[in-house]
mmCIF file of C-alpha atoms in Angstrom:
data_model
loop_
_atom_site.group_PDB
_atom_site.id
_atom_site.type_symbol
_atom_site.label_atom_id
_atom_site.label_comp_id
_atom_site.label_asym_id
_atom_site.label_seq_id
_atom_site.Cartn_x
_atom_site.Cartn_y
_atom_site.Cartn_z
ATOM 1 C CA MET Q 1 -5.907 16.137 -58.672
ATOM 2 C CA ASN Q 2 -4.236 12.918 -57.515
ATOM 3 C CA THR Q 3 -2.091 11.062 -60.030
ATOM 4 C CA LEU Q 4 -1.177 7.394 -59.999
ATOM 5 C CA THR Q 5 2.440 6.256 -59.809
ATOM 6 C CA VAL Q 6 3.872 2.909 -60.792
ATOM 7 C CA SER Q 7 5.864 1.008 -58.149
ATOM 8 C CA GLU Q 8 8.779 -1.392 -58.710
ATOM 9 C CA THR Q 9 6.368 -4.327 -58.846
ATOM 10 C CA GLY Q 10 4.456 -2.735 -61.673
ATOM 11 C CA THR Q 11 1.307 -1.930 -59.681
ATOM 12 C CA ALA Q 12 -0.271 1.500 -59.644
ATOM 13 C CA THR Q 13 -0.206 3.247 -56.261
ATOM 14 C CA ARG Q 14 -1.662 6.536 -55.092
ATOM 15 C CA PRO Q 15 0.872 8.928 -53.504
ATOM 16 C CA LYS Q 16 0.602 9.549 -49.766
ATOM 17 C CA PRO Q 17 -1.146 12.812 -48.888
ATOM 18 C CA LYS Q 18 1.056 15.569 -47.523
ATOM 19 C CA GLY Q 19 0.471 16.836 -43.984
ATOM 20 C CA TRP Q 20 -1.680 15.350 -41.237
ATOM 21 C CA SER Q 21 -4.758 13.323 -42.013
ATOM 22 C CA GLN Q 22 -8.129 14.246 -40.550
ATOM 23 C CA THR Q 23 -8.049 11.204 -38.239
ATOM 24 C CA ARG Q 24 -4.660 12.176 -36.842
ATOM 25 C CA ILE Q 25 -5.767 15.770 -36.288
ATOM 26 C CA TRP Q 26 -8.886 14.751 -34.313
ATOM 27 C CA GLY Q 27 -6.895 12.182 -32.369
ATOM 28 C CA THR Q 28 -4.420 14.870 -31.328
ATOM 29 C CA ILE Q 29 -7.214 17.282 -30.374
ATOM 30 C CA LEU Q 30 -8.875 14.679 -28.168
ATOM 31 C CA LEU Q 31 -5.542 13.785 -26.563
ATOM 32 C CA VAL Q 32 -4.612 17.363 -25.608
ATOM 33 C CA PRO Q 33 -6.995 17.618 -22.557
ATOM 34 C CA TYR Q 34 -5.521 14.446 -21.018
ATOM 35 C CA VAL Q 35 -1.980 15.742 -21.525
ATOM 36 C CA LEU Q 36 -2.893 19.065 -19.894
ATOM 37 C CA VAL Q 37 -4.497 17.319 -16.917
ATOM 38 C CA PHE Q 38 -1.406 15.121 -16.501
ATOM 39 C CA LEU Q 39 0.944 18.108 -16.683
ATOM 40 C CA PHE Q 40 -1.089 20.234 -14.274
ATOM 41 C CA PHE Q 41 -2.061 17.652 -11.665
ATOM 42 C CA VAL Q 42 0.933 15.272 -11.794
ATOM 43 C CA VAL Q 43 4.040 16.852 -13.295
ATOM 44 C CA TYR Q 44 3.585 20.343 -11.841
ATOM 45 C CA PRO Q 45 2.998 19.268 -8.178
ATOM 46 C CA VAL Q 46 5.964 16.873 -8.274
ATOM 47 C CA CYS Q 47 8.312 19.441 -9.826
ATOM 48 C CA TYR Q 48 7.104 22.133 -7.422
ATOM 49 C CA GLY Q 49 7.696 19.818 -4.464
ATOM 50 C CA PHE Q 50 11.253 19.088 -5.616
ATOM 51 C CA TRP Q 51 11.807 22.811 -6.116
ATOM 52 C CA LEU Q 52 10.717 23.543 -2.531
ATOM 53 C CA ALA Q 53 13.017 20.797 -1.222
ATOM 54 C CA ARG Q 54 16.034 21.808 -3.303
ATOM 55 C CA ASP Q 55 17.860 23.743 -0.568
ATOM 56 C CA PRO Q 56 20.536 21.562 1.158
ATOM 57 C CA HIS Q 57 19.953 23.448 4.411
ATOM 58 C CA ASN Q 58 16.494 21.831 4.580
ATOM 59 C CA TYR Q 59 18.069 18.395 4.872
ATOM 60 C CA VAL Q 60 20.613 19.585 7.437
ATOM 61 C CA GLU Q 61 17.798 20.949 9.573
ATOM 62 C CA LEU Q 62 15.769 17.816 8.937
ATOM 63 C CA PHE Q 63 18.471 15.412 10.115
ATOM 64 C CA GLU Q 64 19.040 17.534 13.199
ATOM 65 C CA ASP Q 65 15.414 17.035 14.186
ATOM 66 C CA PRO Q 66 15.155 13.991 16.538
ATOM 67 C CA ILE Q 67 11.562 13.453 15.425
ATOM 68 C CA PHE Q 68 12.790 12.806 11.868
ATOM 69 C CA VAL Q 69 15.311 10.205 13.045
ATOM 70 C CA ARG Q 70 12.606 8.531 15.117
ATOM 71 C CA SER Q 71 10.268 8.590 12.100
ATOM 72 C CA ILE Q 72 12.805 6.729 9.957
ATOM 73 C CA PHE Q 73 13.122 4.066 12.639
ATOM 74 C CA ASN Q 74 9.323 3.804 12.931
ATOM 75 C CA THR Q 75 8.982 3.510 9.156
ATOM 76 C CA LEU Q 76 11.492 0.648 8.973
ATOM 77 C CA VAL Q 77 9.749 -1.160 11.848
ATOM 78 C CA PHE Q 78 6.398 -0.592 10.159
ATOM 79 C CA LEU Q 79 7.676 -2.092 6.905
ATOM 80 C CA LEU Q 80 9.641 -5.051 8.265
ATOM 81 C CA ILE Q 81 7.118 -6.170 10.866
ATOM 82 C CA GLY Q 82 3.817 -4.944 9.458
ATOM 83 C CA VAL Q 83 4.216 -6.016 5.835
ATOM 84 C CA ASN Q 84 5.844 -9.398 6.477
ATOM 85 C CA LEU Q 85 3.417 -10.329 9.245
ATOM 86 C CA LYS Q 86 0.489 -9.222 7.096
ATOM 87 C CA MET Q 87 1.583 -11.268 4.083
ATOM 88 C CA ALA Q 88 2.321 -14.356 6.175
ATOM 89 C CA VAL Q 89 -1.138 -14.234 7.777
ATOM 90 C CA ALA Q 90 -2.722 -13.587 4.380
ATOM 91 C CA LEU Q 91 -1.010 -16.694 2.998
ATOM 92 C CA LEU Q 92 -2.376 -18.811 5.862
ATOM 93 C CA LEU Q 93 -5.888 -17.365 5.600
ATOM 94 C CA SER Q 94 -5.954 -17.910 1.833
ATOM 95 C CA GLY Q 95 -5.634 -21.630 2.527
ATOM 96 C CA PHE Q 96 -8.419 -21.428 5.125
ATOM 97 C CA PHE Q 97 -10.894 -19.629 2.844
ATOM 98 C CA LEU Q 98 -10.110 -22.120 0.096
ATOM 99 C CA HIS Q 99 -12.381 -24.679 1.788
ATOM 100 C CA ASP Q 100 -15.817 -24.885 0.196
ATOM 101 C CA ARG Q 101 -18.127 -24.665 3.200
ATOM 102 C CA ILE Q 102 -21.154 -22.466 3.647
ATOM 103 C CA TRP Q 103 -20.084 -21.012 7.011
ATOM 104 C CA ILE Q 104 -16.663 -20.128 5.604
ATOM 105 C CA ARG Q 105 -18.373 -18.217 2.792
ATOM 106 C CA TRP Q 106 -20.411 -16.184 5.290
ATOM 107 C CA LEU Q 107 -17.302 -15.624 7.379
ATOM 108 C CA SER Q 108 -15.444 -14.329 4.323
ATOM 109 C CA LEU Q 109 -18.091 -11.616 3.875
ATOM 110 C CA ILE Q 110 -17.474 -10.400 7.430
ATOM 111 C CA PHE Q 111 -13.717 -10.715 6.978
ATOM 112 C CA ILE Q 112 -13.678 -8.394 3.965
ATOM 113 C CA LEU Q 113 -15.588 -5.565 5.677
ATOM 114 C CA PRO Q 114 -12.557 -3.724 7.179
ATOM 115 C CA TRP Q 115 -11.042 -3.366 3.717
ATOM 116 C CA ALA Q 116 -14.340 -2.437 2.038
ATOM 117 C CA VAL Q 117 -15.328 0.247 4.577
ATOM 118 C CA PRO Q 118 -13.495 3.634 4.354
ATOM 119 C CA SER Q 119 -10.528 4.223 6.648
ATOM 120 C CA ILE Q 120 -11.927 7.092 8.713
ATOM 121 C CA PRO Q 121 -14.826 5.237 10.409
ATOM 122 C CA THR Q 122 -12.928 1.962 10.815
ATOM 123 C CA ILE Q 123 -9.723 3.374 12.308
ATOM 124 C CA LEU Q 124 -11.516 5.938 14.444
ATOM 125 C CA SER Q 125 -13.689 3.157 15.849
ATOM 126 C CA VAL Q 126 -10.508 1.415 17.050
ATOM 127 C CA ARG Q 127 -9.302 4.688 18.558
ATOM 128 C CA PHE Q 128 -12.590 5.065 20.455
ATOM 129 C CA MET Q 129 -12.322 1.480 21.709
ATOM 130 C CA LEU Q 130 -8.859 2.252 23.119
ATOM 131 C CA ASN Q 131 -9.985 5.422 24.897
ATOM 132 C CA PRO Q 132 -8.747 5.187 28.517
ATOM 133 C CA GLU Q 133 -11.908 6.713 30.037
ATOM 134 C CA TRP Q 134 -14.908 5.382 28.144
ATOM 135 C CA GLY Q 135 -13.433 2.902 25.656
ATOM 136 C CA ILE Q 136 -15.004 -0.544 25.585
ATOM 137 C CA ILE Q 137 -11.679 -2.307 26.237
ATOM 138 C CA ASN Q 138 -10.979 -0.468 29.495
ATOM 139 C CA GLN Q 139 -14.598 -0.859 30.556
ATOM 140 C CA LEU Q 140 -14.288 -4.624 30.161
ATOM 141 C CA ILE Q 141 -11.023 -4.582 32.123
ATOM 142 C CA PHE Q 142 -12.690 -2.604 34.914
ATOM 143 C CA ARG Q 143 -15.656 -4.990 35.091
ATOM 144 C CA LEU Q 144 -13.416 -8.051 35.194
ATOM 145 C CA THR Q 145 -10.685 -6.773 37.506
ATOM 146 C CA ALA Q 146 -12.249 -3.699 39.196
ATOM 147 C CA GLU Q 147 -9.125 -1.768 38.112
ATOM 148 C CA ASP Q 148 -8.633 0.963 35.542
ATOM 149 C CA GLY Q 149 -7.090 -0.070 32.266
ATOM 150 C CA PRO Q 150 -3.944 1.535 30.850
ATOM 151 C CA ASN Q 151 -3.809 4.547 28.573
ATOM 152 C CA TRP Q 152 -3.059 2.480 25.491
ATOM 153 C CA LEU Q 153 -2.094 5.238 23.068
ATOM 154 C CA ASN Q 154 -0.053 7.240 25.582
ATOM 155 C CA ASP Q 155 2.891 4.849 25.239
ATOM 156 C CA PRO Q 156 4.963 5.231 22.021
ATOM 157 C CA THR Q 157 5.690 1.518 21.724
ATOM 158 C CA LEU Q 158 2.056 0.527 22.210
ATOM 159 C CA GLY Q 159 0.907 3.316 19.920
ATOM 160 C CA LEU Q 160 3.150 2.154 17.088
ATOM 161 C CA ALA Q 161 2.218 -1.485 17.730
ATOM 162 C CA PHE Q 162 -1.500 -0.694 17.530
ATOM 163 C CA SER Q 163 -0.901 1.324 14.356
ATOM 164 C CA ILE Q 164 0.781 -1.702 12.779
ATOM 165 C CA LEU Q 165 -2.069 -3.965 13.898
ATOM 166 C CA VAL Q 166 -4.663 -1.565 12.496
ATOM 167 C CA HIS Q 167 -2.787 -1.454 9.188
ATOM 168 C CA ILE Q 168 -2.707 -5.263 9.055
ATOM 169 C CA TRP Q 169 -6.391 -5.523 9.992
ATOM 170 C CA LYS Q 170 -7.389 -2.950 7.356
ATOM 171 C CA SER Q 171 -5.435 -4.297 4.373
ATOM 172 C CA LEU Q 172 -5.302 -8.013 5.219
ATOM 173 C CA PRO Q 173 -8.529 -8.947 3.331
ATOM 174 C CA PHE Q 174 -7.219 -7.498 0.064
ATOM 175 C CA TRP Q 175 -3.980 -9.496 0.064
ATOM 176 C CA THR Q 176 -5.819 -12.598 1.245
ATOM 177 C CA LEU Q 177 -8.072 -12.385 -1.816
ATOM 178 C CA ILE Q 178 -5.057 -11.942 -4.116
ATOM 179 C CA LEU Q 179 -3.280 -14.992 -2.676
ATOM 180 C CA LEU Q 180 -6.551 -16.952 -2.682
ATOM 181 C CA SER Q 181 -6.860 -16.333 -6.418
ATOM 182 C CA GLY Q 182 -3.303 -17.615 -6.776
ATOM 183 C CA ARG Q 183 -4.208 -20.813 -4.932
ATOM 184 C CA LEU Q 184 -7.270 -21.311 -7.125
ATOM 185 C CA ALA Q 185 -5.076 -21.125 -10.231
ATOM 186 C CA ILE Q 186 -3.080 -24.191 -9.139
ATOM 187 C CA SER Q 187 -4.253 -27.363 -10.869
ATOM 188 C CA LYS Q 188 -6.011 -29.851 -8.576
ATOM 189 C CA ASP Q 189 -4.263 -32.674 -10.428
ATOM 190 C CA LEU Q 190 -1.014 -31.718 -8.680
ATOM 191 C CA TYR Q 191 -2.616 -32.130 -5.256
ATOM 192 C CA GLU Q 192 -4.236 -35.424 -6.268
ATOM 193 C CA ALA Q 193 -0.902 -36.767 -7.504
ATOM 194 C CA ALA Q 194 0.809 -35.661 -4.288
ATOM 195 C CA SER Q 195 -1.953 -37.264 -2.209
ATOM 196 C CA VAL Q 196 -1.569 -40.538 -4.085
ATOM 197 C CA ASP Q 197 2.153 -40.451 -3.313
ATOM 198 C CA GLY Q 198 1.319 -40.128 0.374
ATOM 199 C CA ALA Q 199 2.258 -36.463 0.837
ATOM 200 C CA SER Q 200 0.945 -34.800 3.979
ATOM 201 C CA SER Q 201 -0.685 -31.350 4.059
ATOM 202 C CA VAL Q 202 2.605 -29.744 5.011
ATOM 203 C CA GLN Q 203 4.436 -31.542 2.212
ATOM 204 C CA GLN Q 204 1.748 -30.533 -0.299
ATOM 205 C CA PHE Q 205 2.195 -26.910 0.704
ATOM 206 C CA ARG Q 206 5.992 -27.174 0.530
ATOM 207 C CA PHE Q 207 6.294 -28.964 -2.805
ATOM 208 C CA VAL Q 208 3.102 -27.904 -4.634
ATOM 209 C CA THR Q 209 1.562 -24.719 -3.243
ATOM 210 C CA TRP Q 210 4.640 -22.681 -2.386
ATOM 211 C CA PRO Q 211 6.583 -23.256 -5.655
ATOM 212 C CA SER Q 212 3.473 -22.243 -7.587
ATOM 213 C CA MET Q 213 2.824 -19.107 -5.492
ATOM 214 C CA LYS Q 214 6.338 -17.959 -4.639
ATOM 215 C CA THR Q 215 6.531 -15.400 -7.446
ATOM 216 C CA LEU Q 216 3.076 -14.021 -6.640
ATOM 217 C CA TYR Q 217 3.892 -13.829 -2.931
ATOM 218 C CA VAL Q 218 7.158 -11.923 -3.447
ATOM 219 C CA THR Q 219 5.519 -9.541 -5.923
ATOM 220 C CA CYS Q 220 2.655 -8.830 -3.521
ATOM 221 C CA THR Q 221 5.111 -8.254 -0.669
ATOM 222 C CA VAL Q 222 7.112 -5.693 -2.641
ATOM 223 C CA LEU Q 223 3.952 -3.952 -3.838
ATOM 224 C CA SER Q 224 2.610 -3.888 -0.293
ATOM 225 C CA MET Q 225 5.833 -2.236 0.908
ATOM 226 C CA ILE Q 226 5.451 0.491 -1.712
ATOM 227 C CA TRP Q 227 1.851 1.153 -0.704
ATOM 228 C CA THR Q 228 2.647 0.994 3.014
ATOM 229 C CA LEU Q 229 5.283 3.721 2.646
ATOM 230 C CA GLY Q 230 2.508 6.044 1.485
ATOM 231 C CA ASP Q 231 -0.062 4.922 4.062
ATOM 232 C CA PHE Q 232 -0.571 7.616 6.688
ATOM 233 C CA ASN Q 233 -4.141 6.706 7.720
ATOM 234 C CA SER Q 234 -3.170 3.965 10.169
ATOM 235 C CA VAL Q 235 -0.884 6.265 12.176
ATOM 236 C CA TYR Q 236 -2.481 9.653 11.649
ATOM 237 C CA LEU Q 237 -6.048 8.611 12.470
ATOM 238 C CA LEU Q 238 -5.100 6.368 15.399
ATOM 239 C CA THR Q 239 -2.349 8.238 17.254
ATOM 240 C CA GLY Q 240 -1.909 11.464 15.299
ATOM 241 C CA GLY Q 241 1.821 10.859 15.616
ATOM 242 C CA GLY Q 242 1.669 11.102 19.400
ATOM 243 C CA PRO Q 243 2.484 10.934 22.129
ATOM 244 C CA ALA Q 244 5.110 13.699 21.800
ATOM 245 C CA ASP Q 245 5.406 13.000 18.028
ATOM 246 C CA LEU Q 246 7.100 9.665 18.753
ATOM 247 C CA THR Q 247 4.928 7.439 16.524
ATOM 248 C CA HIS Q 248 5.306 9.408 13.300
ATOM 249 C CA VAL Q 249 6.327 7.636 10.101
ATOM 250 C CA LEU Q 250 7.639 9.367 6.984
ATOM 251 C CA ALA Q 251 4.129 9.463 5.501
ATOM 252 C CA THR Q 252 2.785 11.463 8.465
ATOM 253 C CA LEU Q 253 5.893 13.500 9.213
ATOM 254 C CA GLY Q 254 5.177 15.746 6.238
ATOM 255 C CA ILE Q 255 1.768 16.582 7.723
ATOM 256 C CA ARG Q 256 3.458 17.519 11.012
ATOM 257 C CA TYR Q 257 5.743 20.026 9.281
ATOM 258 C CA LEU Q 258 2.815 21.444 7.319
ATOM 259 C CA ARG Q 259 0.932 22.058 10.564
ATOM 260 C CA LEU Q 260 4.034 23.869 11.849
ATOM 261 C CA ASP Q 261 4.067 25.987 8.651
ATOM 262 C CA GLN Q 262 7.379 24.462 7.548
ATOM 263 C CA VAL Q 263 6.559 23.599 3.946
ATOM 264 C CA ASN Q 264 10.190 23.188 2.880
ATOM 265 C CA LEU Q 265 10.854 20.601 5.589
ATOM 266 C CA SER Q 266 7.624 18.846 4.690
ATOM 267 C CA MET Q 267 8.713 18.446 1.077
ATOM 268 C CA ALA Q 268 12.226 17.429 2.146
ATOM 269 C CA ALA Q 269 10.806 14.749 4.443
ATOM 270 C CA ILE Q 270 8.836 13.313 1.529
ATOM 271 C CA VAL Q 271 11.907 13.371 -0.739
ATOM 272 C CA THR Q 272 13.910 11.406 1.833
ATOM 273 C CA ALA Q 273 11.487 8.514 1.335
ATOM 274 C CA LEU Q 274 12.683 8.099 -2.262
ATOM 275 C CA PRO Q 275 15.748 5.978 -1.314
ATOM 276 C CA LEU Q 276 13.264 3.483 0.095
ATOM 277 C CA VAL Q 277 10.706 3.721 -2.699
ATOM 278 C CA LEU Q 278 12.899 3.704 -5.816
ATOM 279 C CA PRO Q 279 14.693 0.361 -5.144
ATOM 280 C CA LEU Q 280 11.321 -1.270 -4.473
ATOM 281 C CA VAL Q 281 9.856 0.152 -7.680
ATOM 282 C CA TYR Q 282 12.907 -0.980 -9.662
ATOM 283 C CA PHE Q 283 12.702 -4.479 -8.203
ATOM 284 C CA MET Q 284 8.968 -4.593 -8.936
ATOM 285 C CA MET Q 285 9.422 -3.538 -12.561
ATOM 286 C CA ARG Q 286 12.196 -6.103 -13.043
ATOM 287 C CA ARG Q 287 9.923 -8.872 -11.793
ATOM 288 C CA LEU Q 288 6.975 -7.725 -13.896
ATOM 289 C CA SER Q 289 9.161 -7.526 -16.999
ATOM 290 C CA LYS Q 290 9.966 -11.218 -16.615
#
């Protein structure tokens, strides 16, 4: 039987029940399955991967592999050229799709298709187009010049360049939409005031658009770098890392070691990407916290 107690203010209060309440018990029961799923599918694979890559000899063997050194170089080129070029083009296209015209609206529907369609059919279609024997590009070259076209993906430089272009083509619509939403959030009164002052289009972009979108642009660039480090579709589906494993990036190098039944090196190759990922994540969280 509950008894009433008198507080310092003179009001009667009922003592707090001992133990867990029924609401807290059911809340804990419903939360347990999510915790188990997180532990089994997130924590366990990550810890197991670090455990496989714990041996220092794995990293010695990894750095002695010339394919690994080439993969680091390819990854840096992919990030510096691919991400920055993609974001710059997305910024320009966001201004183009801002115009309210019916043909631009229809064009935007076509423009978004590469991002909306899954990666396998879109990237493989590009690979078929670049086929040296029956690809449509070499067929057009033969009809125009009566000469055979080059083997596009048999050159490491061209293979990596096409992989970067495919990555830009595939993800460009998404970042264009993000930056377009940023442009739409800018008040039209600022542009009207700048127009009254005689500002040109370039000056309006410099003094109105860019200051308003600079934070969004930098945040999107950092986030795109993080996602690009984990993107293996553009390289793996287009070149497979060839020719001679010279177009691998860190995201696809782990697959190469798995195919060679070298699981420890595969995990070590993934761990070596952390010095690139962690600073980007830290910088992203700092910006979001502000």
